[in-house]
Amino acid sequence: MVIQRICFLCLLLIFSPGGFRATAAIDPDAANVVVVVNTNEPGSRQIADYYVAKRGIPTANIIELSTSTEETISLAEYVETIHNPLLNALLAKEWITGVKQSGKDRFGREQMSVAVHHISYLVMTRGLPLRIQDDPEQMGDAPANLPAQFKHNRAAVDSELCLLAGPPGLPVTGFIPNPLFEKRLPTGPDAARVLRVCRLDGPTVAQVLSLIDRTLEAEEKGLVGRAYFDLGGPHAKGDEWLSAAGDLAKAAYFDCDFETSKRPMGIQDRYDAPAIYMGWYRAHAFGLWRARRWGVPPGAIAFHLHSFSATTVRSESKAWLGPFVAQGYCATFGNVYEPYLELTHRPQMVLEMLLEGRPFGEAVLYSIPVLSWEGVAIGDPLYRPFKVGLEAQLEEDEGPYASYAVLREINRLKAKEGEAAALQYARSQFIRFPSLALAYRLAALYDAAGSPEKGVEALKVVRYISTFSPDEYVLVQKIANFLNRHGESELAFQLYENLLSQKGLGKPLKISLLEGGAKVAQNAGQLSSVSRWSLEASQLKQPPAKK
């Protein structure tokens, strides 16, 4: 079967004009994707060439600009090196048609009196500027009733480009209502003049190329994994959005975890196979989101609600979007400056559209209420994470995340047919996928059915595993606690010993393991470990000595 597939792909490469274009026939929007590159940054063209080859986009759809390689540019630089040359290139290639005004506006922008476009998505590549800095000298077009906090003209480059074909005279100060917001099927002038813009960007060229590959892998097999939602932020509205997103994930039968306290979700929490992560409110990625060897499923979606989550996307440690891409997430969105909560993306609306089978680029524009503002999205706009349904995913019996599709089916069966059907299915699938995640879920089902001893037997598979990956540590801790509660304290103690011997445990996780391990050690009669682990936990919890 593998050899037949390889031969088939080779035939496509030989007989398809312009290279591999198999997906172009599947996705009609690919032919109308326009990709923008910066000729001053070699990696920009490398990404564009790779992307159009993978997606079956005609190479003629690549447009070259010569602009700054810095992430932040002035308003004048934006107009002179991006807005005007891109508008003219799109006109020359007939991506935009209409009546061009003879003069320029006060900011130097060339404009269209009447315009329509047939661009499905405009894709910016790494090396193109990310944001426009504030220019206090250009505030004369601000509406008189605009509140003071909105009287600035800093913005995301991509958000400005959404209105490239818009009507003349649009202000640069403040924001413009997004005509596509909450419009599932926009028609007329809205659809004809607003551009959907996404970005293929990140800390390194290699990471962006990996994003493209992992996106296509997920689209072919379907997104698998668990969903995590970190609530408890500073404003009730944000928690409402994230809770609504969590409800959607649960309705789609994902295994979900919610952190609802004021403390941030961290390395001491379960976080294996994060297919979906949504949380807030930290300025920079920390802990497990900066662990480079963390297991992130292909195509994973990530969102961290913070005013400055995308001040840079080329750092693996600052803000959020860059670290997400570096760790392996494929679709993310955020803000280059302070947007104010009501003017940022609605994460639940993004997830709603994706779960319906819509592409990422469409979901992003559907979810944001304003343009000419601070929003930016990184990812392949054609990406449909739920193009492949759960039924088809269950036929896939390979790969490290195959058992997570089984977990979704268990949740579906439990909701539709009851716990007995879910238990029977879980038991049958555990033979095919003897994973820790499935073992733990099977044990929980047995426990709920009044047969915890059968759950213990399922979990004893853990005794044959000598090493665990960092993303499994908390799951193994939960398994140890289950075993301890149901009379297997000695095995539970051995698991804690194994976990505590691992190098590089973060402080919060180590404290959690030491405190949990001390309780298990007490039940196992390991009194010396009780004293040692309790003392070490107490010492770690002490504030650092003042110098």
Coordinates of C-alpha atoms in Angstrom, one line a residue:
M1 CA 0.0 0.0 0.0
V2 CA 2.8 2.4 0.9
I3 CA 4.6 1.6 -2.4
Q4 CA 1.4 2.1 -4.4
R5 CA 0.9 5.5 -2.7
I6 CA 4.4 6.6 -3.5
C7 CA 4.1 5.6 -7.2
F8 CA 0.8 7.4 -7.4
L9 CA 2.4 10.6 -6.0
C10 CA 5.3 10.3 -8.5
L11 CA 2.8 10.1 -11.4
L12 CA 1.1 13.2 -10.2
L13 CA 4.5 15.0 -10.0
I14 CA 5.3 13.9 -13.5
F15 CA 2.1 14.7 -15.3
S16 CA 0.8 17.7 -13.3
P17 CA 1.9 21.0 -14.9
G18 CA 3.9 23.2 -12.5
G19 CA 4.6 20.3 -10.1
F20 CA 2.6 18.7 -7.4
R21 CA -1.0 20.1 -7.6
A22 CA -3.1 17.3 -6.2
T23 CA -4.7 19.4 -3.5
A24 CA -5.5 22.2 -5.9
A25 CA -8.2 20.0 -7.5
I26 CA -9.7 19.4 -4.0
D27 CA -9.6 23.0 -2.8
P28 CA -10.8 25.4 -5.5
D29 CA -9.7 28.4 -3.4
A30 CA -6.0 27.4 -3.9
A31 CA -5.9 28.8 -7.4
N32 CA -6.9 32.2 -6.1
V33 CA -4.5 32.5 -3.2
V34 CA -2.0 35.3 -3.7
V35 CA 1.3 35.0 -1.8
V36 CA 3.5 38.1 -1.1
V37 CA 7.2 37.9 -0.6
N38 CA 9.9 40.4 0.4
T39 CA 12.8 40.3 -2.1
N40 CA 15.2 41.6 0.6
E41 CA 14.7 38.5 2.7
P42 CA 15.7 35.2 1.0
G43 CA 13.6 33.1 3.4
S44 CA 10.5 34.9 2.3
R45 CA 10.8 33.5 -1.2
Q46 CA 11.8 30.1 0.1
I47 CA 8.6 29.9 2.1
A48 CA 6.5 31.1 -0.8
D49 CA 7.9 28.6 -3.2
Y50 CA 7.5 25.8 -0.8
Y51 CA 3.9 26.7 0.1
V52 CA 2.7 27.1 -3.5
A53 CA 4.3 23.8 -4.5
K54 CA 2.6 22.0 -1.6
R55 CA -0.8 23.6 -2.0
G56 CA -0.9 23.5 -5.8
I57 CA -1.0 27.3 -6.1
P58 CA 0.2 28.7 -9.4
T59 CA 3.7 30.2 -9.1
A60 CA 2.4 33.2 -11.0
N61 CA 0.4 34.1 -7.9
I62 CA 3.5 35.1 -6.1
I63 CA 4.0 38.9 -5.8
E64 CA 7.4 40.4 -4.9
L65 CA 7.8 43.5 -2.9
S66 CA 11.0 45.3 -1.8
T67 CA 10.5 46.5 1.7
S68 CA 12.0 46.5 5.1
T69 CA 12.9 43.2 6.8
E70 CA 12.2 44.7 10.2
E71 CA 9.0 43.7 12.0
T72 CA 8.0 47.3 12.8
I73 CA 7.9 50.1 10.2
S74 CA 6.6 53.6 9.9
L75 CA 3.3 54.6 8.3
A76 CA 5.2 56.2 5.5
E77 CA 7.2 53.1 4.9
Y78 CA 4.0 51.0 4.8
V79 CA 2.4 53.2 2.3
E80 CA 5.4 53.6 0.0
T81 CA 6.8 50.0 0.1
I82 CA 3.7 47.8 0.8
H83 CA 0.3 49.5 0.2
N84 CA 1.0 51.2 -3.1
P85 CA 3.2 48.7 -4.8
L86 CA 1.0 45.8 -3.8
L87 CA -2.2 47.5 -5.0
N88 CA -0.5 48.2 -8.3
A89 CA 0.7 44.7 -8.6
L90 CA -2.7 43.3 -7.9
L91 CA -4.2 45.6 -10.5
A92 CA -1.6 44.7 -13.1
K93 CA -2.3 41.0 -12.6
E94 CA -6.0 41.6 -12.6
W95 CA -6.6 40.3 -9.1
I96 CA -8.3 43.6 -8.4
T97 CA -10.4 45.4 -11.1
G98 CA -12.0 48.8 -10.9
V99 CA -11.5 52.5 -11.2
K100 CA -8.3 53.8 -9.7
Q101 CA -8.3 57.4 -8.5
S102 CA -5.9 59.7 -10.2
G103 CA -4.3 61.3 -7.1
K104 CA -3.2 60.1 -3.7
D105 CA -4.7 60.8 -0.3
R106 CA -3.0 62.9 2.4
F107 CA -1.0 59.8 3.5
G108 CA 0.3 59.1 0.1
R109 CA -2.0 56.1 -0.5
E110 CA -3.2 55.2 -4.0
Q111 CA -6.9 54.3 -3.9
M112 CA -9.7 52.8 -5.8
S113 CA -13.0 54.5 -6.3
V114 CA -14.7 51.3 -7.4
A115 CA -13.1 47.9 -7.0
V116 CA -13.8 44.2 -6.8
H117 CA -11.3 41.4 -6.2
H118 CA -11.3 37.7 -6.8
I119 CA -8.6 36.8 -4.2
S120 CA -9.5 33.9 -1.9
Y121 CA -6.7 34.7 0.5
L122 CA -3.7 37.1 0.7
V123 CA -0.7 35.3 2.3
M124 CA 2.1 37.3 3.8
T125 CA 5.4 35.5 4.3
R126 CA 8.2 35.7 6.9
G127 CA 10.4 38.7 6.2
L128 CA 7.6 41.1 5.5
P129 CA 6.9 43.7 8.2
L130 CA 4.4 42.8 10.9
R131 CA 3.2 46.1 12.3
I132 CA 3.0 49.9 11.7
Q133 CA 4.2 52.1 14.5
D134 CA 2.2 55.1 15.7
D135 CA 2.7 58.5 13.9
P136 CA 1.4 61.4 16.1
E137 CA 1.9 63.7 13.1
Q138 CA -0.8 61.9 11.1
M139 CA -3.8 62.1 13.4
G140 CA -5.8 64.7 11.5
D141 CA -8.3 62.2 10.1
A142 CA -9.5 61.0 13.5
P143 CA -13.3 61.2 13.9
A144 CA -14.2 63.9 16.4
N145 CA -16.1 61.5 18.7
L146 CA -13.4 58.9 18.7
P147 CA -12.5 58.0 22.4
A148 CA -8.9 59.0 23.4
Q149 CA -7.7 55.4 23.8
F150 CA -8.4 54.8 20.1
K151 CA -6.7 57.9 18.8
H152 CA -3.6 56.3 17.3
N153 CA -2.7 55.0 13.9
R154 CA -0.5 52.0 14.9
A155 CA -1.8 48.8 13.4
A156 CA -1.0 45.3 12.1
V157 CA 0.2 45.4 8.5
D158 CA -2.1 42.5 7.7
S159 CA -5.1 44.3 9.2
E160 CA -4.5 47.3 7.1
L161 CA -4.1 45.2 4.0
C162 CA -7.6 43.7 4.5
L163 CA -8.9 47.1 3.3
L164 CA -6.5 47.5 0.4
A165 CA -9.3 47.4 -2.1
G166 CA -11.6 49.4 0.2
P167 CA -13.3 52.7 -0.6
P168 CA -11.3 55.9 -0.7
G169 CA -10.9 58.2 2.2
L170 CA -10.7 55.5 4.9
P171 CA -9.0 57.0 8.0
V172 CA -5.8 55.6 9.4
T173 CA -6.6 56.7 12.9
G174 CA -8.7 54.3 15.0
F175 CA -10.4 51.2 13.5
I176 CA -12.8 50.3 10.7
P177 CA -15.8 48.0 11.4
N178 CA -15.2 44.6 9.8
P179 CA -18.0 44.0 7.2
L180 CA -17.3 40.2 7.4
F181 CA -17.7 40.0 11.1
E182 CA -20.3 37.3 12.0
K183 CA -21.1 37.0 8.3
R184 CA -21.2 33.3 7.3
L185 CA -21.9 34.0 3.7
P186 CA -20.9 37.6 2.9
T187 CA -22.1 38.8 -0.4
G188 CA -22.1 42.0 -2.4
P189 CA -19.6 44.8 -1.7
D190 CA -18.5 43.2 1.6
A191 CA -17.2 40.1 -0.1
A192 CA -15.9 42.0 -3.1
R193 CA -13.8 44.6 -1.3
V194 CA -12.5 43.1 1.9
L195 CA -9.4 40.9 1.6
R196 CA -8.8 37.9 3.9
V197 CA -5.2 38.1 5.0
C198 CA -3.1 35.5 6.9
R199 CA 0.6 35.1 7.5
L200 CA 3.2 32.3 7.2
D201 CA 5.6 33.5 9.8
G202 CA 7.6 32.5 12.8
P203 CA 11.0 32.6 14.5
T204 CA 12.8 30.7 11.8
V205 CA 12.3 29.7 8.1
A206 CA 12.6 26.0 9.1
Q207 CA 9.8 26.3 11.6
V208 CA 7.5 27.9 9.1
L209 CA 8.2 25.2 6.5
S210 CA 7.4 22.7 9.3
L211 CA 4.2 24.5 10.0
I212 CA 3.2 24.0 6.3
D213 CA 4.0 20.3 6.4
R214 CA 2.3 19.6 9.7
T215 CA -0.8 21.5 8.5
L216 CA -1.1 19.3 5.4
E217 CA -0.6 16.2 7.5
A218 CA -3.4 17.2 9.9
E219 CA -5.7 18.1 7.0
E220 CA -5.1 14.7 5.4
K221 CA -5.6 12.7 8.7
G222 CA -7.8 15.1 10.7
L223 CA -6.8 16.9 13.9
V224 CA -6.4 14.6 16.9
G225 CA -5.6 15.2 20.5
R226 CA -7.1 16.8 23.6
A227 CA -8.4 20.3 24.3
Y228 CA -7.3 22.6 27.1
F229 CA -8.9 25.9 28.3
D230 CA -7.3 28.1 30.9
L231 CA -9.9 30.5 32.4
G232 CA -9.7 32.8 35.4
G233 CA -8.5 35.9 33.5
P234 CA -9.0 39.6 34.5
H235 CA -12.3 40.2 32.7
A236 CA -15.6 38.2 32.7
K237 CA -16.1 38.6 29.0
G238 CA -12.9 36.8 28.1
D239 CA -13.8 33.9 30.4
E240 CA -17.2 33.7 28.7
W241 CA -15.5 33.4 25.3
L242 CA -13.1 30.7 26.4
S243 CA -15.9 28.8 28.2
A244 CA -18.0 28.9 25.0
A245 CA -15.0 27.6 23.0
G246 CA -14.7 24.8 25.6
D247 CA -18.4 23.9 25.2
L248 CA -17.9 23.6 21.4
A249 CA -14.9 21.3 21.9
K250 CA -16.9 19.1 24.4
A251 CA -19.8 19.0 21.9
A252 CA -17.4 17.7 19.3
Y253 CA -16.5 15.0 21.9
F254 CA -12.9 16.1 22.6
D255 CA -11.4 15.2 25.9
C256 CA -11.2 18.6 27.6
D257 CA -9.5 20.0 30.7
F258 CA -10.4 23.3 32.2
E259 CA -8.3 25.4 34.6
T260 CA -10.8 27.7 36.3
S261 CA -8.8 29.2 39.2
K262 CA -6.9 32.5 39.0
R263 CA -3.6 30.7 38.8
P264 CA -2.3 30.1 35.3
M265 CA -2.3 26.7 33.8
G266 CA 1.2 25.4 34.0
I267 CA 3.6 22.5 33.9
Q268 CA 1.9 20.9 36.9
D269 CA -1.3 20.4 34.9
R270 CA -2.1 17.6 32.5
Y271 CA -1.1 18.7 28.9
D272 CA -0.6 15.7 26.7
A273 CA -1.5 15.9 23.0
P274 CA -2.7 19.5 23.0
A275 CA -4.7 19.7 19.7
I276 CA -6.5 22.8 21.0
Y277 CA -5.2 25.3 23.6
M278 CA -7.0 28.5 24.5
G279 CA -6.1 30.6 27.6
W280 CA -5.1 33.9 29.1
Y281 CA -3.6 36.3 30.6
R282 CA 0.2 36.3 30.5
A283 CA 2.5 38.6 28.5
H284 CA 4.9 35.9 27.3
A285 CA 4.8 32.2 26.8
F286 CA 6.2 30.3 29.8
G287 CA 6.7 26.8 31.2
L288 CA 5.3 24.1 29.0
W289 CA 4.8 26.4 26.0
R290 CA 8.5 27.0 25.8
A291 CA 9.5 23.3 26.1
R292 CA 10.9 22.6 22.7
R293 CA 10.5 18.8 22.9
W294 CA 6.8 18.9 23.9
G295 CA 4.6 16.6 21.9
V296 CA 2.2 18.8 19.9
P297 CA 0.0 17.1 17.4
P298 CA 0.3 18.1 13.7
G299 CA -2.2 20.9 12.9
A300 CA -2.7 22.0 16.5
I301 CA -4.6 25.3 17.2
A302 CA -3.4 27.7 19.9
F303 CA -4.7 31.0 21.2
H304 CA -3.6 33.1 24.2
L305 CA -5.7 36.1 24.8
H306 CA -3.3 39.0 25.7
S307 CA -3.1 42.5 24.4
F308 CA 0.4 42.1 23.1
S309 CA 0.5 38.4 22.1
A310 CA 2.0 39.2 18.7
T311 CA 4.3 42.2 19.3
T312 CA 6.9 40.0 17.7
V313 CA 6.5 36.7 15.9
R314 CA 10.2 36.0 15.4
S315 CA 11.1 35.1 19.0
E316 CA 10.8 31.7 20.6
S317 CA 10.4 33.2 24.0
K318 CA 8.7 36.7 23.7
A319 CA 4.9 37.2 23.3
W320 CA 3.0 34.1 22.2
L321 CA 2.7 33.6 18.5
G322 CA 6.4 33.0 17.9
P323 CA 6.7 30.5 20.7
F324 CA 3.6 28.7 19.5
V325 CA 5.0 28.3 16.0
A326 CA 8.4 27.2 17.4
Q327 CA 6.7 24.5 19.5
G328 CA 4.7 23.1 16.5
Y329 CA 1.3 24.7 16.6
C330 CA 0.0 25.4 13.1
A331 CA -2.8 28.0 13.5
T332 CA -2.8 30.9 15.9
F333 CA -3.9 34.5 16.1
G334 CA -3.3 37.6 18.3
N335 CA -2.5 41.3 18.5
V336 CA 0.5 43.4 17.6
Y337 CA -0.5 46.3 20.0
E338 CA -3.2 46.8 22.6
P339 CA -6.6 46.1 20.8
Y340 CA -8.9 46.4 23.8
L341 CA -10.9 43.3 24.6
E342 CA -14.1 44.0 22.6
L343 CA -12.0 44.6 19.5
T344 CA -10.0 41.4 19.4
H345 CA -10.7 38.0 17.9
R346 CA -13.5 35.9 19.4
P347 CA -11.8 32.5 20.0
Q348 CA -15.1 30.6 20.2
M349 CA -16.1 31.9 16.8
V350 CA -12.9 30.8 15.3
L351 CA -13.4 27.3 16.7
E352 CA -17.1 27.3 15.7
M353 CA -16.2 27.9 12.1
L354 CA -13.3 25.4 12.1
L355 CA -15.5 22.6 13.6
E356 CA -18.0 23.3 10.8
G357 CA -15.3 22.4 8.3
R358 CA -14.5 26.0 7.3
P359 CA -10.9 27.1 6.5
F360 CA -8.7 28.9 9.0
G361 CA -8.5 32.1 6.9
E362 CA -12.3 32.4 6.8
A363 CA -12.7 31.7 10.5
V364 CA -10.2 34.4 11.4
L365 CA -12.0 37.2 9.5
Y366 CA -15.4 35.9 10.7
S367 CA -14.3 36.3 14.3
I368 CA -12.8 39.8 14.5
P369 CA -15.1 42.9 14.7
V370 CA -12.7 45.5 13.3
L371 CA -10.0 46.0 10.7
S372 CA -7.2 48.6 10.3
W373 CA -6.4 47.6 13.9
E374 CA -4.1 45.2 15.7
G375 CA -5.2 41.6 14.8
V376 CA -2.9 39.2 13.0
A377 CA -3.2 35.5 12.2
I378 CA -0.4 32.9 11.5
G379 CA -1.3 29.8 9.6
D380 CA -2.3 28.4 6.2
P381 CA -5.6 30.1 5.4
L382 CA -6.7 27.0 3.4
Y383 CA -6.2 24.8 6.5
R384 CA -9.4 22.8 7.4
P385 CA -8.5 20.9 10.6
F386 CA -11.8 19.0 10.6
K387 CA -12.0 18.2 6.9
V388 CA -11.6 14.5 7.9
G389 CA -14.3 13.3 10.2
L390 CA -14.0 11.2 13.4
E391 CA -15.3 8.1 11.6
A392 CA -12.4 8.2 9.1
Q393 CA -9.9 9.0 11.8
L394 CA -10.8 5.9 13.7
E395 CA -9.7 3.8 10.7
E396 CA -6.2 5.2 11.1
D397 CA -4.2 2.8 13.3
E398 CA -0.7 4.4 13.1
G399 CA 1.0 7.3 14.6
P400 CA 1.6 8.5 18.2
Y401 CA -1.8 10.2 18.5
A402 CA -4.1 7.5 17.1
S403 CA -5.5 6.6 20.5
Y404 CA -6.8 10.2 21.0
A405 CA -9.3 9.7 18.2
V406 CA -10.5 6.6 20.2
L407 CA -10.9 8.9 23.2
R408 CA -13.3 11.1 21.2
E409 CA -15.3 8.1 20.1
I410 CA -15.5 7.0 23.7
N411 CA -17.0 10.4 24.6
R412 CA -19.4 10.2 21.7
L413 CA -20.6 6.7 22.6
K414 CA -21.0 7.8 26.3
A415 CA -23.1 10.7 25.2
K416 CA -25.2 8.9 22.6
E417 CA -25.4 5.3 23.8
G418 CA -24.5 5.3 27.5
E419 CA -21.5 4.3 29.7
A420 CA -21.9 0.6 29.0
A421 CA -21.3 1.1 25.3
A422 CA -18.4 3.4 25.9
L423 CA -16.8 0.9 28.3
Q424 CA -17.2 -2.0 25.9
Y425 CA -15.7 0.1 23.0
A426 CA -12.8 1.3 25.2
R427 CA -12.0 -2.2 26.3
S428 CA -11.8 -3.5 22.7
Q429 CA -9.7 -0.5 21.5
F430 CA -7.2 -0.8 24.4
I431 CA -6.0 -4.0 22.8
R432 CA -5.2 -2.0 19.6
F433 CA -3.9 1.1 21.4
P434 CA -2.3 0.2 24.8
S435 CA -1.5 3.9 25.5
L436 CA -1.3 5.6 28.8
A437 CA -4.1 8.0 27.9
L438 CA -6.4 5.3 26.9
A439 CA -5.5 3.1 29.9
Y440 CA -6.3 6.0 32.2
R441 CA -9.7 6.6 30.5
L442 CA -10.5 2.9 30.6
A443 CA -9.7 2.8 34.3
A444 CA -12.0 5.8 34.9
L445 CA -14.8 4.0 33.0
Y446 CA -14.4 0.9 35.1
D447 CA -14.4 2.9 38.3
A448 CA -17.6 4.7 37.3
A449 CA -19.1 1.3 36.6
G450 CA -18.2 0.0 40.1
S451 CA -15.3 -2.2 39.0
P452 CA -12.2 -0.3 40.0
E453 CA -10.2 -3.5 40.3
K454 CA -10.5 -3.9 36.5
G455 CA -9.3 -0.4 36.1
V456 CA -6.3 -1.2 38.2
E457 CA -5.5 -4.2 35.9
A458 CA -5.7 -2.0 32.8
L459 CA -3.3 0.5 34.4
K460 CA -0.7 -2.1 35.3
V461 CA 0.6 -1.8 31.7
V462 CA 2.5 1.2 33.1
R463 CA 4.9 -1.1 35.0
Y464 CA 6.4 -2.2 31.6
I465 CA 7.3 1.4 30.7
S466 CA 10.6 2.6 32.1
T467 CA 10.8 6.1 30.6
F468 CA 8.2 8.8 30.1
S469 CA 8.2 11.9 27.9
P470 CA 7.7 15.2 29.7
D471 CA 4.2 15.6 28.3
E472 CA 3.2 12.3 30.1
Y473 CA 4.5 13.2 33.6
V474 CA 1.2 14.6 34.9
L475 CA -0.8 11.8 33.3
V476 CA 1.5 9.2 35.0
Q477 CA 1.0 11.1 38.3
K478 CA -2.8 10.7 37.8
I479 CA -2.4 7.0 37.1
A480 CA -0.2 6.6 40.2
N481 CA -2.9 8.4 42.3
F482 CA -5.6 6.1 40.9
L483 CA -3.5 3.0 41.8
N484 CA -2.9 4.3 45.3
R485 CA -6.6 4.9 45.9
H486 CA -7.4 1.4 44.9
G487 CA -4.9 -0.6 46.8
E488 CA -1.8 -0.6 44.6
S489 CA 0.3 1.8 46.7
E490 CA 3.5 0.0 46.0
L491 CA 3.3 0.3 42.3
A492 CA 2.1 3.9 42.7
F493 CA 5.2 4.6 44.8
Q494 CA 7.4 3.2 42.2
L495 CA 5.8 5.5 39.6
Y496 CA 6.5 8.5 41.8
E497 CA 10.1 7.4 42.3
N498 CA 10.5 7.2 38.6
L499 CA 8.9 10.6 38.0
L500 CA 11.0 12.3 40.6
S501 CA 14.2 10.9 39.1
Q502 CA 13.6 12.7 35.9
K503 CA 15.8 15.7 35.2
G504 CA 14.6 19.2 34.4
L505 CA 11.3 19.0 36.3
G506 CA 9.9 22.5 36.7
K507 CA 9.5 23.8 40.2
P508 CA 5.6 23.7 40.4
L509 CA 5.6 20.2 39.0
K510 CA 8.3 19.0 41.3
I511 CA 6.4 20.4 44.3
S512 CA 3.2 18.7 43.1
L513 CA 5.1 15.4 42.7
L514 CA 6.8 15.6 46.0
E515 CA 3.6 16.3 47.9
G516 CA 1.6 13.7 46.1
G517 CA 4.5 11.2 46.4
A518 CA 4.7 11.7 50.1
K519 CA 1.1 10.7 50.6
V520 CA 1.6 7.6 48.4
A521 CA 4.8 6.7 50.2
Q522 CA 2.9 6.8 53.5
N523 CA 0.4 4.2 52.3
A524 CA 3.2 2.1 50.9
G525 CA 5.1 2.1 54.2
Q526 CA 8.1 4.0 52.8
L527 CA 8.5 6.3 55.8
S528 CA 12.0 7.6 54.9
S529 CA 10.7 8.8 51.5
V530 CA 7.8 10.5 53.3
S531 CA 10.2 12.5 55.4
R532 CA 12.6 13.3 52.6
W533 CA 10.0 14.3 50.0
S534 CA 7.9 16.4 52.5
L535 CA 11.1 18.3 53.5
E536 CA 12.1 18.9 49.9
A537 CA 8.7 20.2 49.0
S538 CA 8.7 22.5 52.0
Q539 CA 12.1 23.9 51.0
L540 CA 11.0 24.5 47.4
K541 CA 8.0 26.4 48.6
Q542 CA 10.0 28.8 50.7
P543 CA 10.6 32.2 49.1
P544 CA 14.1 32.8 47.8
A545 CA 16.5 34.4 50.4
K546 CA 16.9 38.2 50.0
K547 CA 20.4 39.2 48.9

